[in-house]
Amino acid sequence: MLDTVLRCVATLVVFLVFPLLIGQTEHKVMAHMQGRLGPMYAGGFHGWAQLVADGVKFAQKEDIVPAGADRRVFQLAPAVSLLPYLFVLLAIPVGPNGFVGQAVDAGLFFVLAVMGVGVIGKLMAGWASANKFSLLGGLRTAAQLMSYELPMVLAAASVAMAAGTLSLPGILDAWQWYWLPWQLIGAFVFFTAGLAELQRPPFDMPVADSEIIFGAYTEYTGLRFALFLLSEYAGILVVSALTAVLFLGGWHGPMADQLGWLWMLLKTFALAFLVIWLRVTYPRLREDQLMRFAWIVLIPLALVQLALTGIIKVAIA
């Protein structure tokens, strides 16, 4: 019982702290890359209090529910969007020798299924807001999820085929360094589809402020809006960690028995930095370009990766 409680508490601490660190990092990276002076002043040295200032600002704002909204669904949507990422973190291995919240036999299936639940929160928000822009954002979210879930699953299936198991710790136990070039196409597909499911730039058409104000979040204020932002940063953490586990070897590295957790953190935060870098580098896609990219580019690439994995597995056998 004590072991279970400690694992749950550790996962909760990571869930509450690491997304905030990613949010603070995004402030600083964007400030440097785009010459934004504001985030560099709050609190004095290097703007260390910017995240605190944002939290105080959200807490002070009035909590408003539109008169025509479905009140219960409107209020539940932020929690439904955020909590699935907490459950996913429980199944992601951080280090060797059982360093994982809960080892799940079909862990890969579990994390992909639960991540899909988070998008339902955005659909709930768009449907319940009684706002045409929110509804349009919710419908775009649904279309984007349907388009990008398939290449993401196919890319993950390639790694499961190579390892011969759906268990995330089992995949890491079977992982070899020469998988890096072999699974490179799948890594690109998985990471890109993960960004699209999180609606991160350049795949942020469901929240395109120039077209639909802020999509499903248009009517949200205060802490409920902050929960949606927190779910985005938690999603960055989860997608980066899963990419590191499936395609970069997770805790594998020099002195893995002692420093495996450190290698896992370094790989995860390097990918999170890449997510932020992409936000300030590439412009937003048009809606038709976004859908075409999934069906014409990512899905064929994922199928090529599956075929390549099958050929190499047969050749090795």
PDB file of C-alpha atoms in Angstrom:
ATOM      1  CA  MET A   1       0.000   0.000   0.000  1.00  0.00           C
ATOM      2  CA  LEU A   2       2.814   2.415   0.887  1.00  0.00           C
ATOM      3  CA  ASP A   3       4.559   1.695  -2.413  1.00  0.00           C
ATOM      4  CA  THR A   4       1.349   2.387  -4.345  1.00  0.00           C
ATOM      5  CA  VAL A   5       0.729   5.648  -2.478  1.00  0.00           C
ATOM      6  CA  LEU A   6       4.289   6.846  -3.090  1.00  0.00           C
ATOM      7  CA  ARG A   7       4.063   6.091  -6.804  1.00  0.00           C
ATOM      8  CA  CYS A   8       0.751   7.956  -7.084  1.00  0.00           C
ATOM      9  CA  VAL A   9       2.082  10.955  -5.130  1.00  0.00           C
ATOM     10  CA  ALA A  10       5.241  11.084  -7.251  1.00  0.00           C
ATOM     11  CA  THR A  11       3.179  10.981 -10.454  1.00  0.00           C
ATOM     12  CA  LEU A  12       0.907  13.744  -9.134  1.00  0.00           C
ATOM     13  CA  VAL A  13       3.898  15.935  -8.263  1.00  0.00           C
ATOM     14  CA  VAL A  14       5.316  15.470 -11.766  1.00  0.00           C
ATOM     15  CA  PHE A  15       1.887  16.250 -13.240  1.00  0.00           C
ATOM     16  CA  LEU A  16       1.582  19.475 -11.234  1.00  0.00           C
ATOM     17  CA  VAL A  17       5.166  20.719 -11.625  1.00  0.00           C
ATOM     18  CA  PHE A  18       6.558  19.680 -15.023  1.00  0.00           C
ATOM     19  CA  PRO A  19       3.814  21.251 -17.217  1.00  0.00           C
ATOM     20  CA  LEU A  20       4.389  24.529 -15.367  1.00  0.00           C
ATOM     21  CA  LEU A  21       8.120  24.257 -16.075  1.00  0.00           C
ATOM     22  CA  ILE A  22       7.326  23.746 -19.759  1.00  0.00           C
ATOM     23  CA  GLY A  23       5.041  26.790 -19.662  1.00  0.00           C
ATOM     24  CA  GLN A  24       7.772  28.906 -18.051  1.00  0.00           C
ATOM     25  CA  THR A  25      10.274  27.629 -20.622  1.00  0.00           C
ATOM     26  CA  GLU A  26       7.904  28.602 -23.416  1.00  0.00           C
ATOM     27  CA  HIS A  27       7.730  32.153 -22.048  1.00  0.00           C
ATOM     28  CA  LYS A  28      11.515  32.442 -22.047  1.00  0.00           C
ATOM     29  CA  VAL A  29      12.168  30.721 -25.381  1.00  0.00           C
ATOM     30  CA  MET A  30       9.573  32.831 -27.173  1.00  0.00           C
ATOM     31  CA  ALA A  31      10.894  35.967 -25.468  1.00  0.00           C
ATOM     32  CA  HIS A  32      14.384  35.287 -26.831  1.00  0.00           C
ATOM     33  CA  MET A  33      13.374  34.037 -30.278  1.00  0.00           C
ATOM     34  CA  GLN A  34      10.804  36.763 -30.992  1.00  0.00           C
ATOM     35  CA  GLY A  35      12.314  39.644 -29.021  1.00  0.00           C
ATOM     36  CA  ARG A  36       9.426  39.790 -26.539  1.00  0.00           C
ATOM     37  CA  LEU A  37      10.554  42.022 -23.680  1.00  0.00           C
ATOM     38  CA  GLY A  38       7.528  41.654 -21.382  1.00  0.00           C
ATOM     39  CA  PRO A  39       8.156  38.096 -20.090  1.00  0.00           C
ATOM     40  CA  MET A  40      11.748  39.042 -19.181  1.00  0.00           C
ATOM     41  CA  TYR A  41      10.875  41.636 -16.523  1.00  0.00           C
ATOM     42  CA  ALA A  42       8.319  40.154 -14.097  1.00  0.00           C
ATOM     43  CA  GLY A  43       9.973  39.600 -10.714  1.00  0.00           C
ATOM     44  CA  GLY A  44      13.356  40.958 -11.706  1.00  0.00           C
ATOM     45  CA  PHE A  45      16.045  38.459 -12.723  1.00  0.00           C
ATOM     46  CA  HIS A  46      15.195  37.046 -16.158  1.00  0.00           C
ATOM     47  CA  GLY A  47      11.467  37.421 -15.495  1.00  0.00           C
ATOM     48  CA  TRP A  48      11.352  34.481 -13.079  1.00  0.00           C
ATOM     49  CA  ALA A  49       7.894  35.497 -11.753  1.00  0.00           C
ATOM     50  CA  GLN A  50       6.100  35.609 -15.108  1.00  0.00           C
ATOM     51  CA  LEU A  51       4.328  32.296 -14.521  1.00  0.00           C
ATOM     52  CA  VAL A  52       3.313  33.400 -11.016  1.00  0.00           C
ATOM     53  CA  ALA A  53       1.918  36.632 -12.457  1.00  0.00           C
ATOM     54  CA  ASP A  54      -0.109  34.667 -15.023  1.00  0.00           C
ATOM     55  CA  GLY A  55      -1.526  32.434 -12.272  1.00  0.00           C
ATOM     56  CA  VAL A  56      -2.565  35.409 -10.145  1.00  0.00           C
ATOM     57  CA  LYS A  57      -4.150  37.033 -13.189  1.00  0.00           C
ATOM     58  CA  PHE A  58      -6.243  33.947 -13.983  1.00  0.00           C
ATOM     59  CA  ALA A  59      -7.290  33.529 -10.342  1.00  0.00           C
ATOM     60  CA  GLN A  60      -8.527  37.127 -10.155  1.00  0.00           C
ATOM     61  CA  LYS A  61     -10.670  36.971 -13.279  1.00  0.00           C
ATOM     62  CA  GLU A  62     -14.421  36.507 -12.976  1.00  0.00           C
ATOM     63  CA  ASP A  63     -15.772  33.026 -13.626  1.00  0.00           C
ATOM     64  CA  ILE A  64     -18.491  33.461 -16.243  1.00  0.00           C
ATOM     65  CA  VAL A  65     -20.879  30.842 -17.647  1.00  0.00           C
ATOM     66  CA  PRO A  66     -22.867  32.033 -20.700  1.00  0.00           C
ATOM     67  CA  ALA A  67     -26.610  32.213 -20.145  1.00  0.00           C
ATOM     68  CA  GLY A  68     -27.377  29.855 -23.032  1.00  0.00           C
ATOM     69  CA  ALA A  69     -24.659  27.325 -22.200  1.00  0.00           C
ATOM     70  CA  ASP A  70     -25.166  23.767 -20.982  1.00  0.00           C
ATOM     71  CA  ARG A  71     -23.877  24.668 -17.533  1.00  0.00           C
ATOM     72  CA  ARG A  72     -22.824  21.241 -16.240  1.00  0.00           C
ATOM     73  CA  VAL A  73     -21.039  20.195 -19.439  1.00  0.00           C
ATOM     74  CA  PHE A  74     -19.437  23.644 -19.734  1.00  0.00           C
ATOM     75  CA  GLN A  75     -17.998  23.360 -16.221  1.00  0.00           C
ATOM     76  CA  LEU A  76     -16.786  19.765 -16.583  1.00  0.00           C
ATOM     77  CA  ALA A  77     -14.997  20.267 -19.914  1.00  0.00           C
ATOM     78  CA  PRO A  78     -11.676  21.648 -18.504  1.00  0.00           C
ATOM     79  CA  ALA A  79     -11.321  18.701 -16.095  1.00  0.00           C
ATOM     80  CA  VAL A  80     -12.103  16.163 -18.840  1.00  0.00           C
ATOM     81  CA  SER A  81      -9.458  17.816 -21.004  1.00  0.00           C
ATOM     82  CA  LEU A  82      -6.778  17.796 -18.286  1.00  0.00           C
ATOM     83  CA  LEU A  83      -7.121  14.642 -16.177  1.00  0.00           C
ATOM     84  CA  PRO A  84      -6.452  11.982 -18.873  1.00  0.00           C
ATOM     85  CA  TYR A  85      -2.849  13.159 -19.073  1.00  0.00           C
ATOM     86  CA  LEU A  86      -2.433  12.389 -15.374  1.00  0.00           C
ATOM     87  CA  PHE A  87      -3.514   8.781 -15.974  1.00  0.00           C
ATOM     88  CA  VAL A  88      -1.171   8.488 -18.957  1.00  0.00           C
ATOM     89  CA  LEU A  89       1.798   9.592 -16.837  1.00  0.00           C
ATOM     90  CA  LEU A  90       1.152   6.647 -14.522  1.00  0.00           C
ATOM     91  CA  ALA A  91       2.035   4.201 -17.314  1.00  0.00           C
ATOM     92  CA  ILE A  92       5.146   5.934 -18.749  1.00  0.00           C
ATOM     93  CA  PRO A  93       8.402   4.321 -17.526  1.00  0.00           C
ATOM     94  CA  VAL A  94      10.960   6.838 -16.247  1.00  0.00           C
ATOM     95  CA  GLY A  95      13.842   4.461 -15.497  1.00  0.00           C
ATOM     96  CA  PRO A  96      14.848   0.781 -15.381  1.00  0.00           C
ATOM     97  CA  ASN A  97      13.997  -1.739 -12.678  1.00  0.00           C
ATOM     98  CA  GLY A  98      10.320  -0.866 -12.269  1.00  0.00           C
ATOM     99  CA  PHE A  99      10.730   2.927 -12.167  1.00  0.00           C
ATOM    100  CA  VAL A 100       7.166   3.490 -13.409  1.00  0.00           C
ATOM    101  CA  GLY A 101       3.932   4.531 -11.753  1.00  0.00           C
ATOM    102  CA  GLN A 102       2.068   1.411 -12.832  1.00  0.00           C
ATOM    103  CA  ALA A 103       3.285  -1.158 -15.336  1.00  0.00           C
ATOM    104  CA  VAL A 104       0.424  -2.028 -17.712  1.00  0.00           C
ATOM    105  CA  ASP A 105       0.659  -5.105 -19.940  1.00  0.00           C
ATOM    106  CA  ALA A 106      -1.024  -3.288 -22.833  1.00  0.00           C
ATOM    107  CA  GLY A 107       0.471   0.070 -21.845  1.00  0.00           C
ATOM    108  CA  LEU A 108       0.793   1.391 -25.396  1.00  0.00           C
ATOM    109  CA  PHE A 109      -2.878   0.697 -26.092  1.00  0.00           C
ATOM    110  CA  PHE A 110      -3.796   2.247 -22.739  1.00  0.00           C
ATOM    111  CA  VAL A 111      -1.944   5.537 -23.233  1.00  0.00           C
ATOM    112  CA  LEU A 112      -3.182   6.062 -26.797  1.00  0.00           C
ATOM    113  CA  ALA A 113      -6.782   5.351 -25.778  1.00  0.00           C
ATOM    114  CA  VAL A 114      -6.689   7.626 -22.724  1.00  0.00           C
ATOM    115  CA  MET A 115      -5.029  10.462 -24.645  1.00  0.00           C
ATOM    116  CA  GLY A 116      -7.993  10.414 -27.009  1.00  0.00           C
ATOM    117  CA  VAL A 117     -10.312  11.089 -24.074  1.00  0.00           C
ATOM    118  CA  GLY A 118      -8.634  14.464 -23.487  1.00  0.00           C
ATOM    119  CA  VAL A 119      -9.881  15.735 -26.832  1.00  0.00           C
ATOM    120  CA  ILE A 120     -13.449  15.004 -25.730  1.00  0.00           C
ATOM    121  CA  GLY A 121     -13.079  17.826 -23.199  1.00  0.00           C
ATOM    122  CA  LYS A 122     -12.493  20.277 -26.034  1.00  0.00           C
ATOM    123  CA  LEU A 123     -15.504  18.918 -27.904  1.00  0.00           C
ATOM    124  CA  MET A 124     -17.600  19.352 -24.743  1.00  0.00           C
ATOM    125  CA  ALA A 125     -16.386  22.942 -24.406  1.00  0.00           C
ATOM    126  CA  GLY A 126     -17.232  23.795 -28.001  1.00  0.00           C
ATOM    127  CA  TRP A 127     -20.658  22.146 -27.881  1.00  0.00           C
ATOM    128  CA  ALA A 128     -21.738  23.520 -24.484  1.00  0.00           C
ATOM    129  CA  SER A 129     -20.653  27.159 -24.943  1.00  0.00           C
ATOM    130  CA  ALA A 130     -23.687  28.300 -26.996  1.00  0.00           C
ATOM    131  CA  ASN A 131     -21.308  30.160 -29.311  1.00  0.00           C
ATOM    132  CA  LYS A 132     -20.979  29.553 -33.056  1.00  0.00           C
ATOM    133  CA  PHE A 133     -17.228  30.155 -32.984  1.00  0.00           C
ATOM    134  CA  SER A 134     -16.822  27.673 -30.148  1.00  0.00           C
ATOM    135  CA  LEU A 135     -18.938  25.120 -31.997  1.00  0.00           C
ATOM    136  CA  LEU A 136     -16.875  25.566 -35.150  1.00  0.00           C
ATOM    137  CA  GLY A 137     -13.693  25.130 -33.114  1.00  0.00           C
ATOM    138  CA  GLY A 138     -15.097  21.958 -31.563  1.00  0.00           C
ATOM    139  CA  LEU A 139     -15.997  20.541 -34.982  1.00  0.00           C
ATOM    140  CA  ARG A 140     -12.513  21.320 -36.271  1.00  0.00           C
ATOM    141  CA  THR A 141     -11.086  19.581 -33.220  1.00  0.00           C
ATOM    142  CA  ALA A 142     -13.142  16.460 -33.985  1.00  0.00           C
ATOM    143  CA  ALA A 143     -12.056  16.434 -37.636  1.00  0.00           C
ATOM    144  CA  GLN A 144      -8.425  16.955 -36.682  1.00  0.00           C
ATOM    145  CA  LEU A 145      -8.557  14.153 -34.099  1.00  0.00           C
ATOM    146  CA  MET A 146     -10.046  11.710 -36.613  1.00  0.00           C
ATOM    147  CA  SER A 147      -7.393  12.603 -39.197  1.00  0.00           C
ATOM    148  CA  TYR A 148      -4.302  12.466 -36.984  1.00  0.00           C
ATOM    149  CA  GLU A 149      -5.205   9.613 -34.638  1.00  0.00           C
ATOM    150  CA  LEU A 150      -4.709   7.033 -37.389  1.00  0.00           C
ATOM    151  CA  PRO A 151      -1.090   7.902 -38.329  1.00  0.00           C
ATOM    152  CA  MET A 152      -0.214   8.202 -34.641  1.00  0.00           C
ATOM    153  CA  VAL A 153      -1.521   4.701 -33.910  1.00  0.00           C
ATOM    154  CA  LEU A 154       0.145   3.234 -37.015  1.00  0.00           C
ATOM    155  CA  ALA A 155       3.518   4.745 -36.046  1.00  0.00           C
ATOM    156  CA  ALA A 156       3.210   3.385 -32.507  1.00  0.00           C
ATOM    157  CA  ALA A 157       2.212  -0.022 -33.906  1.00  0.00           C
ATOM    158  CA  SER A 158       5.508  -0.147 -35.791  1.00  0.00           C
ATOM    159  CA  VAL A 159       7.456   0.039 -32.511  1.00  0.00           C
ATOM    160  CA  ALA A 160       5.178  -2.544 -30.881  1.00  0.00           C
ATOM    161  CA  MET A 161       5.780  -4.875 -33.849  1.00  0.00           C
ATOM    162  CA  ALA A 162       9.540  -4.404 -33.578  1.00  0.00           C
ATOM    163  CA  ALA A 163       9.563  -5.097 -29.818  1.00  0.00           C
ATOM    164  CA  GLY A 164       6.954  -7.848 -29.899  1.00  0.00           C
ATOM    165  CA  THR A 165       4.987  -6.370 -27.003  1.00  0.00           C
ATOM    166  CA  LEU A 166       2.487  -3.637 -26.116  1.00  0.00           C
ATOM    167  CA  SER A 167       4.074  -3.045 -22.711  1.00  0.00           C
ATOM    168  CA  LEU A 168       6.011   0.227 -22.517  1.00  0.00           C
ATOM    169  CA  PRO A 169       8.660  -1.203 -20.133  1.00  0.00           C
ATOM    170  CA  GLY A 170       8.815  -4.255 -22.430  1.00  0.00           C
ATOM    171  CA  ILE A 171       9.409  -2.018 -25.457  1.00  0.00           C
ATOM    172  CA  LEU A 172      12.282  -0.310 -23.650  1.00  0.00           C
ATOM    173  CA  ASP A 173      13.754  -3.658 -22.599  1.00  0.00           C
ATOM    174  CA  ALA A 174      13.746  -4.758 -26.249  1.00  0.00           C
ATOM    175  CA  TRP A 175      15.002  -1.418 -27.610  1.00  0.00           C
ATOM    176  CA  GLN A 176      18.351  -1.343 -29.418  1.00  0.00           C
ATOM    177  CA  TRP A 177      20.426   1.626 -30.565  1.00  0.00           C
ATOM    178  CA  TYR A 178      20.099   0.666 -34.246  1.00  0.00           C
ATOM    179  CA  TRP A 179      16.340   1.301 -33.987  1.00  0.00           C
ATOM    180  CA  LEU A 180      17.071   5.046 -34.234  1.00  0.00           C
ATOM    181  CA  PRO A 181      17.577   5.186 -38.037  1.00  0.00           C
ATOM    182  CA  TRP A 182      15.208   2.274 -38.620  1.00  0.00           C
ATOM    183  CA  GLN A 183      12.252   3.940 -36.854  1.00  0.00           C
ATOM    184  CA  LEU A 184      13.031   7.524 -37.894  1.00  0.00           C
ATOM    185  CA  ILE A 185      10.020   7.801 -40.206  1.00  0.00           C
ATOM    186  CA  GLY A 186       7.710   6.522 -37.469  1.00  0.00           C
ATOM    187  CA  ALA A 187       9.188   9.002 -34.977  1.00  0.00           C
ATOM    188  CA  PHE A 188       8.455  11.895 -37.328  1.00  0.00           C
ATOM    189  CA  VAL A 189       4.888  10.704 -37.909  1.00  0.00           C
ATOM    190  CA  PHE A 190       4.166  10.044 -34.225  1.00  0.00           C
ATOM    191  CA  PHE A 191       5.581  13.350 -32.988  1.00  0.00           C
ATOM    192  CA  THR A 192       3.870  15.384 -35.713  1.00  0.00           C
ATOM    193  CA  ALA A 193       0.509  13.694 -35.140  1.00  0.00           C
ATOM    194  CA  GLY A 194       0.911  14.290 -31.406  1.00  0.00           C
ATOM    195  CA  LEU A 195       1.398  18.013 -32.028  1.00  0.00           C
ATOM    196  CA  ALA A 196      -1.720  18.055 -34.187  1.00  0.00           C
ATOM    197  CA  GLU A 197      -3.780  16.336 -31.486  1.00  0.00           C
ATOM    198  CA  LEU A 198      -2.591  18.943 -28.981  1.00  0.00           C
ATOM    199  CA  GLN A 199      -3.535  21.689 -31.481  1.00  0.00           C
ATOM    200  CA  ARG A 200      -0.093  23.201 -31.203  1.00  0.00           C
ATOM    201  CA  PRO A 201       1.201  25.504 -33.956  1.00  0.00           C
ATOM    202  CA  PRO A 202       1.388  25.045 -36.865  1.00  0.00           C
ATOM    203  CA  PHE A 203      -1.594  22.701 -36.326  1.00  0.00           C
ATOM    204  CA  ASP A 204      -3.715  25.111 -34.270  1.00  0.00           C
ATOM    205  CA  MET A 205      -6.554  25.700 -36.729  1.00  0.00           C
ATOM    206  CA  PRO A 206      -9.270  24.781 -34.146  1.00  0.00           C
ATOM    207  CA  VAL A 207      -8.182  27.824 -32.095  1.00  0.00           C
ATOM    208  CA  ALA A 208      -7.277  30.149 -34.981  1.00  0.00           C
ATOM    209  CA  ASP A 209      -7.792  33.571 -33.424  1.00  0.00           C
ATOM    210  CA  SER A 210      -7.885  35.254 -36.840  1.00  0.00           C
ATOM    211  CA  GLU A 211     -10.870  33.122 -37.910  1.00  0.00           C
ATOM    212  CA  ILE A 212     -12.803  31.794 -34.892  1.00  0.00           C
ATOM    213  CA  ILE A 213     -11.542  33.994 -31.996  1.00  0.00           C
ATOM    214  CA  PHE A 214     -10.195  31.147 -29.825  1.00  0.00           C
ATOM    215  CA  GLY A 215     -12.307  28.206 -30.877  1.00  0.00           C
ATOM    216  CA  ALA A 216     -13.747  26.006 -28.157  1.00  0.00           C
ATOM    217  CA  TYR A 217     -12.198  28.199 -25.433  1.00  0.00           C
ATOM    218  CA  THR A 218     -13.815  31.480 -26.533  1.00  0.00           C
ATOM    219  CA  GLU A 219     -16.339  31.656 -23.666  1.00  0.00           C
ATOM    220  CA  TYR A 220     -13.966  30.485 -20.923  1.00  0.00           C
ATOM    221  CA  THR A 221     -12.428  32.816 -18.358  1.00  0.00           C
ATOM    222  CA  GLY A 222     -10.353  32.647 -15.182  1.00  0.00           C
ATOM    223  CA  LEU A 223      -9.194  29.340 -13.781  1.00  0.00           C
ATOM    224  CA  ARG A 224     -11.210  27.232 -16.214  1.00  0.00           C
ATOM    225  CA  PHE A 225      -9.353  28.831 -19.114  1.00  0.00           C
ATOM    226  CA  ALA A 226      -6.103  28.266 -17.199  1.00  0.00           C
ATOM    227  CA  LEU A 227      -6.943  24.556 -16.905  1.00  0.00           C
ATOM    228  CA  PHE A 228      -7.184  24.318 -20.694  1.00  0.00           C
ATOM    229  CA  LEU A 229      -3.767  25.940 -21.002  1.00  0.00           C
ATOM    230  CA  LEU A 230      -2.392  23.573 -18.353  1.00  0.00           C
ATOM    231  CA  SER A 231      -3.812  20.603 -20.268  1.00  0.00           C
ATOM    232  CA  GLU A 232      -1.905  21.805 -23.344  1.00  0.00           C
ATOM    233  CA  TYR A 233       1.379  21.878 -21.434  1.00  0.00           C
ATOM    234  CA  ALA A 234       0.605  18.518 -19.824  1.00  0.00           C
ATOM    235  CA  GLY A 235      -0.041  17.178 -23.314  1.00  0.00           C
ATOM    236  CA  ILE A 236       3.360  18.467 -24.460  1.00  0.00           C
ATOM    237  CA  LEU A 237       4.946  16.586 -21.551  1.00  0.00           C
ATOM    238  CA  VAL A 238       3.090  13.367 -22.369  1.00  0.00           C
ATOM    239  CA  VAL A 239       3.708  13.442 -26.138  1.00  0.00           C
ATOM    240  CA  SER A 240       7.399  14.255 -25.612  1.00  0.00           C
ATOM    241  CA  ALA A 241       7.787  11.488 -23.021  1.00  0.00           C
ATOM    242  CA  LEU A 242       6.024   8.919 -25.227  1.00  0.00           C
ATOM    243  CA  THR A 243       8.160   9.874 -28.221  1.00  0.00           C
ATOM    244  CA  ALA A 244      11.271   9.487 -26.073  1.00  0.00           C
ATOM    245  CA  VAL A 245      10.108   6.059 -24.839  1.00  0.00           C
ATOM    246  CA  LEU A 246       9.029   4.663 -28.207  1.00  0.00           C
ATOM    247  CA  PHE A 247      11.672   6.065 -30.549  1.00  0.00           C
ATOM    248  CA  LEU A 248      14.620   7.460 -28.562  1.00  0.00           C
ATOM    249  CA  GLY A 249      15.186   4.660 -26.095  1.00  0.00           C
ATOM    250  CA  GLY A 250      13.714   6.362 -23.020  1.00  0.00           C
ATOM    251  CA  TRP A 251      16.066   5.741 -20.112  1.00  0.00           C
ATOM    252  CA  HIS A 252      18.740   4.074 -22.277  1.00  0.00           C
ATOM    253  CA  GLY A 253      22.104   5.817 -22.144  1.00  0.00           C
ATOM    254  CA  PRO A 254      25.484   5.712 -20.398  1.00  0.00           C
ATOM    255  CA  MET A 255      25.189   4.368 -16.829  1.00  0.00           C
ATOM    256  CA  ALA A 256      21.498   3.666 -17.404  1.00  0.00           C
ATOM    257  CA  ASP A 257      21.095   1.717 -14.162  1.00  0.00           C
ATOM    258  CA  GLN A 258      22.045   4.790 -12.131  1.00  0.00           C
ATOM    259  CA  LEU A 259      21.174   7.689 -14.472  1.00  0.00           C
ATOM    260  CA  GLY A 260      18.349   6.245 -16.561  1.00  0.00           C
ATOM    261  CA  TRP A 261      15.813   8.702 -15.112  1.00  0.00           C
ATOM    262  CA  LEU A 262      18.106  11.602 -16.052  1.00  0.00           C
ATOM    263  CA  TRP A 263      18.391  10.452 -19.677  1.00  0.00           C
ATOM    264  CA  MET A 264      14.611  10.151 -19.827  1.00  0.00           C
ATOM    265  CA  LEU A 265      14.156  13.703 -18.519  1.00  0.00           C
ATOM    266  CA  LEU A 266      16.765  15.133 -20.895  1.00  0.00           C
ATOM    267  CA  LYS A 267      15.170  13.503 -23.934  1.00  0.00           C
ATOM    268  CA  THR A 268      11.676  14.578 -22.859  1.00  0.00           C
ATOM    269  CA  PHE A 269      12.608  18.209 -22.304  1.00  0.00           C
ATOM    270  CA  ALA A 270      14.648  18.327 -25.521  1.00  0.00           C
ATOM    271  CA  LEU A 271      11.512  17.299 -27.422  1.00  0.00           C
ATOM    272  CA  ALA A 272       9.416  19.810 -25.426  1.00  0.00           C
ATOM    273  CA  PHE A 273      11.899  22.515 -26.473  1.00  0.00           C
ATOM    274  CA  LEU A 274      11.411  21.385 -30.076  1.00  0.00           C
ATOM    275  CA  VAL A 275       7.641  21.814 -29.670  1.00  0.00           C
ATOM    276  CA  ILE A 276       8.160  25.401 -28.509  1.00  0.00           C
ATOM    277  CA  TRP A 277      10.673  26.049 -31.293  1.00  0.00           C
ATOM    278  CA  LEU A 278       8.149  24.910 -33.912  1.00  0.00           C
ATOM    279  CA  ARG A 279       5.577  27.332 -32.503  1.00  0.00           C
ATOM    280  CA  VAL A 280       7.762  30.364 -33.175  1.00  0.00           C
ATOM    281  CA  THR A 281       9.135  29.078 -36.490  1.00  0.00           C
ATOM    282  CA  TYR A 282       6.285  27.942 -38.745  1.00  0.00           C
ATOM    283  CA  PRO A 283       3.053  29.736 -39.696  1.00  0.00           C
ATOM    284  CA  ARG A 284      -0.360  28.214 -39.149  1.00  0.00           C
ATOM    285  CA  LEU A 285      -1.619  25.854 -41.839  1.00  0.00           C
ATOM    286  CA  ARG A 286      -4.930  26.376 -43.607  1.00  0.00           C
ATOM    287  CA  GLU A 287      -7.660  23.926 -42.644  1.00  0.00           C
ATOM    288  CA  ASP A 288      -7.527  22.133 -46.005  1.00  0.00           C
ATOM    289  CA  GLN A 289      -3.714  21.941 -45.847  1.00  0.00           C
ATOM    290  CA  LEU A 290      -3.916  20.497 -42.345  1.00  0.00           C
ATOM    291  CA  MET A 291      -6.263  17.694 -43.408  1.00  0.00           C
ATOM    292  CA  ARG A 292      -4.368  16.978 -46.611  1.00  0.00           C
ATOM    293  CA  PHE A 293      -1.104  16.675 -44.705  1.00  0.00           C
ATOM    294  CA  ALA A 294      -2.577  13.935 -42.495  1.00  0.00           C
ATOM    295  CA  TRP A 295      -4.169  11.824 -45.214  1.00  0.00           C
ATOM    296  CA  ILE A 296      -1.702  12.316 -48.068  1.00  0.00           C
ATOM    297  CA  VAL A 297       1.597  12.571 -46.185  1.00  0.00           C
ATOM    298  CA  LEU A 298       1.518  11.115 -42.667  1.00  0.00           C
ATOM    299  CA  ILE A 299      -0.652   8.031 -43.223  1.00  0.00           C
ATOM    300  CA  PRO A 300       1.361   6.798 -46.257  1.00  0.00           C
ATOM    301  CA  LEU A 301       4.591   7.406 -44.309  1.00  0.00           C
ATOM    302  CA  ALA A 302       3.216   5.418 -41.357  1.00  0.00           C
ATOM    303  CA  LEU A 303       2.298   2.541 -43.674  1.00  0.00           C
ATOM    304  CA  VAL A 304       5.787   2.636 -45.194  1.00  0.00           C
ATOM    305  CA  GLN A 305       7.241   2.426 -41.679  1.00  0.00           C
ATOM    306  CA  LEU A 306       5.031  -0.578 -40.891  1.00  0.00           C
ATOM    307  CA  ALA A 307       6.115  -2.335 -44.075  1.00  0.00           C
ATOM    308  CA  LEU A 308       9.766  -1.574 -43.361  1.00  0.00           C
ATOM    309  CA  THR A 309       9.427  -2.934 -39.832  1.00  0.00           C
ATOM    310  CA  GLY A 310       7.851  -6.128 -41.134  1.00  0.00           C
ATOM    311  CA  ILE A 311      10.622  -6.626 -43.707  1.00  0.00           C
ATOM    312  CA  ILE A 312      13.397  -6.072 -41.157  1.00  0.00           C
ATOM    313  CA  LYS A 313      11.726  -8.363 -38.594  1.00  0.00           C
ATOM    314  CA  VAL A 314      11.471 -11.158 -41.173  1.00  0.00           C
ATOM    315  CA  ALA A 315      15.071 -10.576 -42.280  1.00  0.00           C
ATOM    316  CA  ILE A 316      16.328 -10.742 -38.692  1.00  0.00           C
ATOM    317  CA  ALA A 317      14.294 -13.888 -38.008  1.00  0.00           C
TER     318      ALA A 317
END
